[in-house]
Short mmCIF file of C-alpha atoms in Angstrom, two decimals:
data_model
loop_
_atom_site.label_atom_id
_atom_site.label_comp_id
_atom_site.label_asym_id
_atom_site.label_seq_id
_atom_site.Cartn_x
_atom_site.Cartn_y
_atom_site.Cartn_z
CA ARG S 573 16.53 -5.84 12.78
CA LYS S 574 14.27 -4.92 9.94
CA GLU S 575 13.15 -1.36 9.67
CA VAL S 576 9.49 -2.38 9.77
CA GLU S 577 8.34 -5.89 11.01
CA GLN S 578 4.95 -7.43 10.82
CA ASP S 579 3.51 -10.80 11.65
CA PRO S 580 2.66 -12.30 8.14
CA GLY S 581 -0.33 -14.17 9.45
CA PRO S 582 -2.60 -15.27 8.00
CA PHE S 583 -5.26 -14.34 10.56
CA ASN S 584 -8.37 -16.29 9.94
CA VAL S 585 -11.35 -14.84 11.83
CA PRO S 586 -15.09 -15.25 11.59
CA GLU S 587 -17.31 -12.31 10.60
CA GLY S 588 -17.98 -10.01 13.60
CA ALA S 589 -14.67 -10.81 15.31
CA THR S 590 -12.24 -8.25 16.56
CA VAL S 591 -8.71 -8.69 15.36
CA ALA S 592 -5.47 -6.78 16.06
CA PHE S 593 -2.24 -6.54 14.19
CA ASN S 594 1.01 -5.26 15.56
CA CYS S 595 3.97 -3.68 13.73
CA THR S 596 7.40 -2.86 15.12
CA TYR S 597 9.70 -0.18 13.66
CA SER S 598 13.42 0.47 14.30
CA ASN S 599 13.74 4.20 13.70
CA SER S 600 12.97 5.87 17.07
CA ALA S 601 12.93 9.21 15.37
CA SER S 602 9.91 8.38 13.18
CA GLN S 603 7.08 10.82 13.77
CA SER S 604 4.28 9.50 11.55
CA PHE S 605 2.99 6.07 10.67
CA PHE S 606 0.50 4.63 8.30
CA TRP S 607 -1.61 1.58 7.71
CA TYR S 608 -2.27 0.67 4.05
CA ARG S 609 -4.51 -1.99 2.75
CA GLN S 610 -3.60 -4.07 -0.28
CA ASP S 611 -5.96 -6.44 -2.02
CA CYS S 612 -4.67 -9.32 -4.14
CA ARG S 613 -1.50 -7.68 -5.32
CA LYS S 614 -3.36 -4.56 -6.36
CA GLU S 615 -2.10 -1.07 -5.45
CA PRO S 616 -1.82 -0.20 -1.75
CA LYS S 617 -4.37 2.27 -0.46
CA LEU S 618 -4.03 4.42 2.56
CA LEU S 619 -6.29 3.18 5.42
CA MET S 620 -5.22 5.31 8.35
CA SER S 621 -2.57 7.86 9.45
CA VAL S 622 -1.18 7.97 12.94
CA TYR S 623 0.60 11.07 14.03
CA SER S 624 0.24 11.06 17.80
CA SER S 625 -0.89 8.36 20.16
CA GLY S 626 -3.61 7.07 18.01
CA ASN S 627 -6.40 7.43 15.49
CA GLU S 628 -9.83 5.97 15.21
CA ASP S 629 -12.08 5.77 12.06
CA GLY S 630 -15.25 3.80 12.36
CA ARG S 631 -14.41 0.14 13.05
CA PHE S 632 -10.68 0.78 12.73
CA THR S 633 -8.40 1.98 15.50
CA ALA S 634 -4.66 2.64 15.25
CA GLN S 635 -2.51 3.00 18.31
CA LEU S 636 1.07 4.09 18.67
CA ASN S 637 3.48 3.13 21.49
CA ARG S 638 6.60 5.24 21.04
CA ALA S 639 8.40 3.72 24.00
CA SER S 640 8.16 0.22 22.67
CA GLN S 641 8.30 1.35 19.07
CA TYR S 642 5.22 -0.42 17.78
CA ILE S 643 1.94 0.45 16.11
CA SER S 644 -1.12 -1.58 16.25
CA LEU S 645 -4.25 -1.79 14.10
CA LEU S 646 -7.56 -3.00 15.64
CA ILE S 647 -10.47 -3.97 13.51
CA ARG S 648 -13.84 -4.46 15.24
CA ASP S 649 -16.85 -6.24 13.90
CA SER S 650 -14.93 -7.80 10.95
CA LYS S 651 -16.63 -7.94 7.60
CA LEU S 652 -15.92 -10.29 4.69
CA SER S 653 -14.75 -7.24 2.75
CA ASP S 654 -11.97 -6.64 5.29
CA SER S 655 -10.13 -9.59 3.94
CA ALA S 656 -6.86 -8.17 2.55
CA THR S 657 -3.19 -7.66 3.46
CA TYR S 658 -2.54 -4.79 5.86
CA LEU S 659 0.73 -3.06 5.40
CA CYS S 660 2.46 -1.07 8.17
CA VAL S 661 4.33 1.86 6.65
CA VAL S 662 6.88 4.32 8.12
CA PRO S 663 8.25 7.25 6.20
CA PHE S 664 11.85 7.57 5.59
CA SER S 665 13.25 10.50 7.54
CA GLY S 666 14.49 12.12 4.42
CA GLY S 667 11.76 14.80 4.07
CA TYR S 668 9.81 13.47 1.17
CA ASN S 669 7.41 10.74 0.35
CA LYS S 670 9.80 7.81 0.53
CA LEU S 671 8.06 5.11 2.47
CA ILE S 672 9.30 2.03 4.16
CA PHE S 673 6.71 -0.86 3.96
CA GLY S 674 6.39 -3.83 6.11
CA ALA S 675 5.76 -7.15 4.34
CA GLY S 676 2.17 -7.13 5.43
CA THR S 677 -0.21 -9.08 7.59
CA ARG S 678 -2.81 -11.17 5.79
CA LEU S 679 -6.42 -11.20 7.11
CA ALA S 680 -9.00 -13.62 6.00
CA VAL S 681 -12.53 -13.12 7.28
CA HIS S 682 -14.79 -16.06 6.79
CA PRO S 683 -18.61 -16.40 7.18
CA ASN T 149 -9.54 13.38 -12.60
CA ALA T 150 -7.81 10.13 -13.61
CA GLY T 151 -5.67 8.46 -11.07
CA VAL T 152 -2.06 7.35 -11.56
CA MET T 153 -1.96 5.37 -14.82
CA GLN T 154 0.46 2.59 -15.31
CA ASN T 155 0.90 0.48 -18.37
CA PRO T 156 1.12 -2.14 -19.41
CA ARG T 157 -0.74 -3.91 -16.68
CA HIS T 158 1.08 -7.16 -17.38
CA LEU T 159 4.36 -7.53 -19.23
CA VAL T 160 5.99 -10.71 -20.16
CA ARG T 161 9.60 -10.81 -21.24
CA ARG T 162 12.25 -13.50 -21.93
CA ARG T 163 15.56 -13.37 -20.21
CA GLY T 164 17.81 -10.86 -21.80
CA GLN T 165 15.09 -8.70 -23.25
CA GLU T 166 14.37 -5.14 -22.24
CA ALA T 167 11.29 -4.10 -20.13
CA ARG T 168 9.83 -0.62 -20.24
CA LEU T 169 7.25 0.34 -17.71
CA ARG T 170 5.29 3.57 -17.98
CA CYS T 171 3.67 5.77 -15.37
CA SER T 172 1.54 8.89 -15.94
CA PRO T 173 1.08 10.66 -12.66
CA MET T 174 -2.17 12.33 -11.59
CA LYS T 175 -2.98 15.67 -13.02
CA GLY T 176 -1.08 18.33 -11.09
CA HIS T 177 1.42 15.94 -9.62
CA SER T 178 5.05 16.54 -10.40
CA HIS T 179 6.62 14.10 -8.16
CA VAL T 180 6.91 10.35 -9.10
CA TYR T 181 8.12 7.35 -7.06
CA TRP T 182 8.76 3.85 -8.15
CA TYR T 183 8.41 0.84 -5.88
CA ARG T 184 8.98 -2.85 -6.43
CA GLN T 185 7.16 -5.68 -4.74
CA LEU T 186 8.66 -9.18 -4.92
CA PRO T 187 6.34 -12.15 -4.09
CA GLU T 188 5.58 -12.38 -0.41
CA GLU T 189 7.46 -9.19 0.40
CA GLY T 190 6.50 -5.56 1.00
CA LEU T 191 6.99 -2.74 -1.39
CA LYS T 192 10.60 -1.52 -1.67
CA PHE T 193 11.45 2.00 -2.69
CA MET T 194 13.39 2.24 -5.88
CA VAL T 195 13.54 5.86 -7.15
CA TYR T 196 12.07 9.36 -6.65
CA LEU T 197 11.85 11.69 -9.63
CA GLN T 198 10.69 15.18 -10.37
CA LYS T 199 10.34 16.51 -13.97
CA GLU T 200 13.65 16.02 -15.66
CA ASN T 201 15.48 15.26 -12.37
CA ILE T 202 16.29 12.13 -10.43
CA ILE T 203 16.11 13.12 -6.71
CA ASP T 204 16.84 9.81 -5.02
CA GLU T 205 17.78 6.54 -6.72
CA SER T 206 19.20 4.87 -3.64
CA GLY T 207 16.81 1.83 -4.10
CA MET T 208 17.68 1.24 -7.71
CA PRO T 209 19.89 -1.78 -8.50
CA LYS T 210 23.32 -0.53 -9.73
CA GLU T 211 23.08 -2.20 -13.10
CA ARG T 212 20.41 -2.68 -15.70
CA PHE T 213 17.84 -0.38 -14.16
CA SER T 214 17.18 3.24 -15.06
CA ALA T 215 14.34 5.72 -14.73
CA GLU T 216 13.40 9.05 -16.26
CA PHE T 217 10.61 11.51 -16.00
CA PRO T 218 10.87 13.85 -18.94
CA LYS T 219 9.40 17.30 -19.34
CA GLU T 220 6.68 15.93 -21.56
CA GLY T 221 5.26 12.42 -21.30
CA PRO T 222 5.18 9.61 -18.65
CA SER T 223 7.85 8.46 -16.34
CA ILE T 224 9.59 5.42 -17.60
CA LEU T 225 11.33 2.62 -15.69
CA ARG T 226 13.69 0.70 -17.92
CA ILE T 227 15.08 -2.68 -17.15
CA GLN T 228 17.71 -3.94 -19.60
CA GLN T 229 18.61 -7.59 -20.07
CA VAL T 230 15.99 -8.83 -17.69
CA VAL T 231 16.56 -11.84 -15.47
CA ARG T 232 14.05 -14.08 -13.72
CA GLY T 233 14.74 -12.22 -10.42
CA ASP T 234 13.29 -9.08 -11.93
CA SER T 235 9.85 -10.75 -11.90
CA ALA T 236 7.73 -8.59 -9.55
CA ALA T 237 4.98 -6.02 -9.32
CA TYR T 238 6.22 -2.52 -10.05
CA PHE T 239 4.15 0.28 -8.57
CA CYS T 240 4.39 3.91 -9.40
CA ALA T 241 3.13 6.63 -7.07
CA SER T 242 2.74 10.35 -7.52
CA SER T 243 2.14 13.36 -5.41
CA PRO T 244 1.90 17.14 -5.78
CA PRO T 245 4.82 19.22 -4.58
CA GLY T 246 5.11 20.03 -0.90
CA GLN T 247 2.30 17.74 0.17
CA GLY T 248 2.12 15.19 2.88
CA PHE T 249 1.76 11.47 2.57
CA GLU T 250 -2.10 11.61 2.41
CA LYS T 251 -1.60 13.06 -1.08
CA LEU T 252 0.45 10.13 -2.29
CA PHE T 253 -1.46 7.89 -4.67
CA PHE T 254 -0.44 4.67 -6.28
CA GLY T 255 -1.06 3.34 -9.75
CA SER T 256 -2.37 -0.23 -10.38
CA GLY T 257 1.03 -1.53 -10.97
CA THR T 258 2.76 -3.41 -13.75
CA GLN T 259 3.29 -7.15 -13.15
CA LEU T 260 6.53 -8.21 -14.84
CA SER T 261 7.04 -11.84 -15.56
CA VAL T 262 10.42 -12.97 -16.98
CA LEU T 263 10.40 -16.36 -18.58
#
C-alpha cells in the first residue's frame, strides 16, 4: 500500500459546483496533514493544514477521519481559478519537514 | 523578502553530461530540502541539508547524485552522467530552524530535460 494515495481524476465540474477529494494514508501514527495546490507543474503551495478533526477556510473544508485513515478536501462554489492539482501531504514521522506527497488529484472547473 | 530562488528555470542536457541545480533559500532559512517530481507523479523527497551538513539523504539515488549546502552560497544538487530517466522537475524548499510545516516554502523548480 502506498503511503499516501489519491484518486488522480480529473474531476471536471462546472462553476459553482461542490467537489470533494479523498486521500488515504498508511501511517496510523501521523498527527498532521496538509493539502497543497499545484498549478501547471509550478511549485506546490500550502492550501490548508489539518491537525485535529478538520479545518475550514472560506470555501474550502478539510476533514480528517483517523479511524479510516483518510483526509478529505471539500471545495464549495467552485471557481475557474480553482482548476489545479491538489496534493495530499503527510509529514514523515522523523521530526523535521520531510513530507510525503500524494500524486495529486486534478480538478478542472469549466464555465 | 525574496522567496526561495532556484536556477536555472529550465535545463537541457544530453545523456552523459552533468547537471547542476541551484537553490538559494529564503532569508533567515538555514534548512534546505530537495524534492523531485517525475511526470504524473507526486513530489518525492530526496535530501535534507543544513549549512555544511547533510542531515538526511535517504531519498537520493545511490549513484550520480550529490547535494551540498556550503557555508556561503546556494545549495547545489548535482547529477553526474545524466540519463533520460533523470528528466523531471526538481523543487527546493527552505524553512527556518525549529519551525513547523507552515514555514516551509518551495521554489519555482528547475525543469531538467535530458535528450
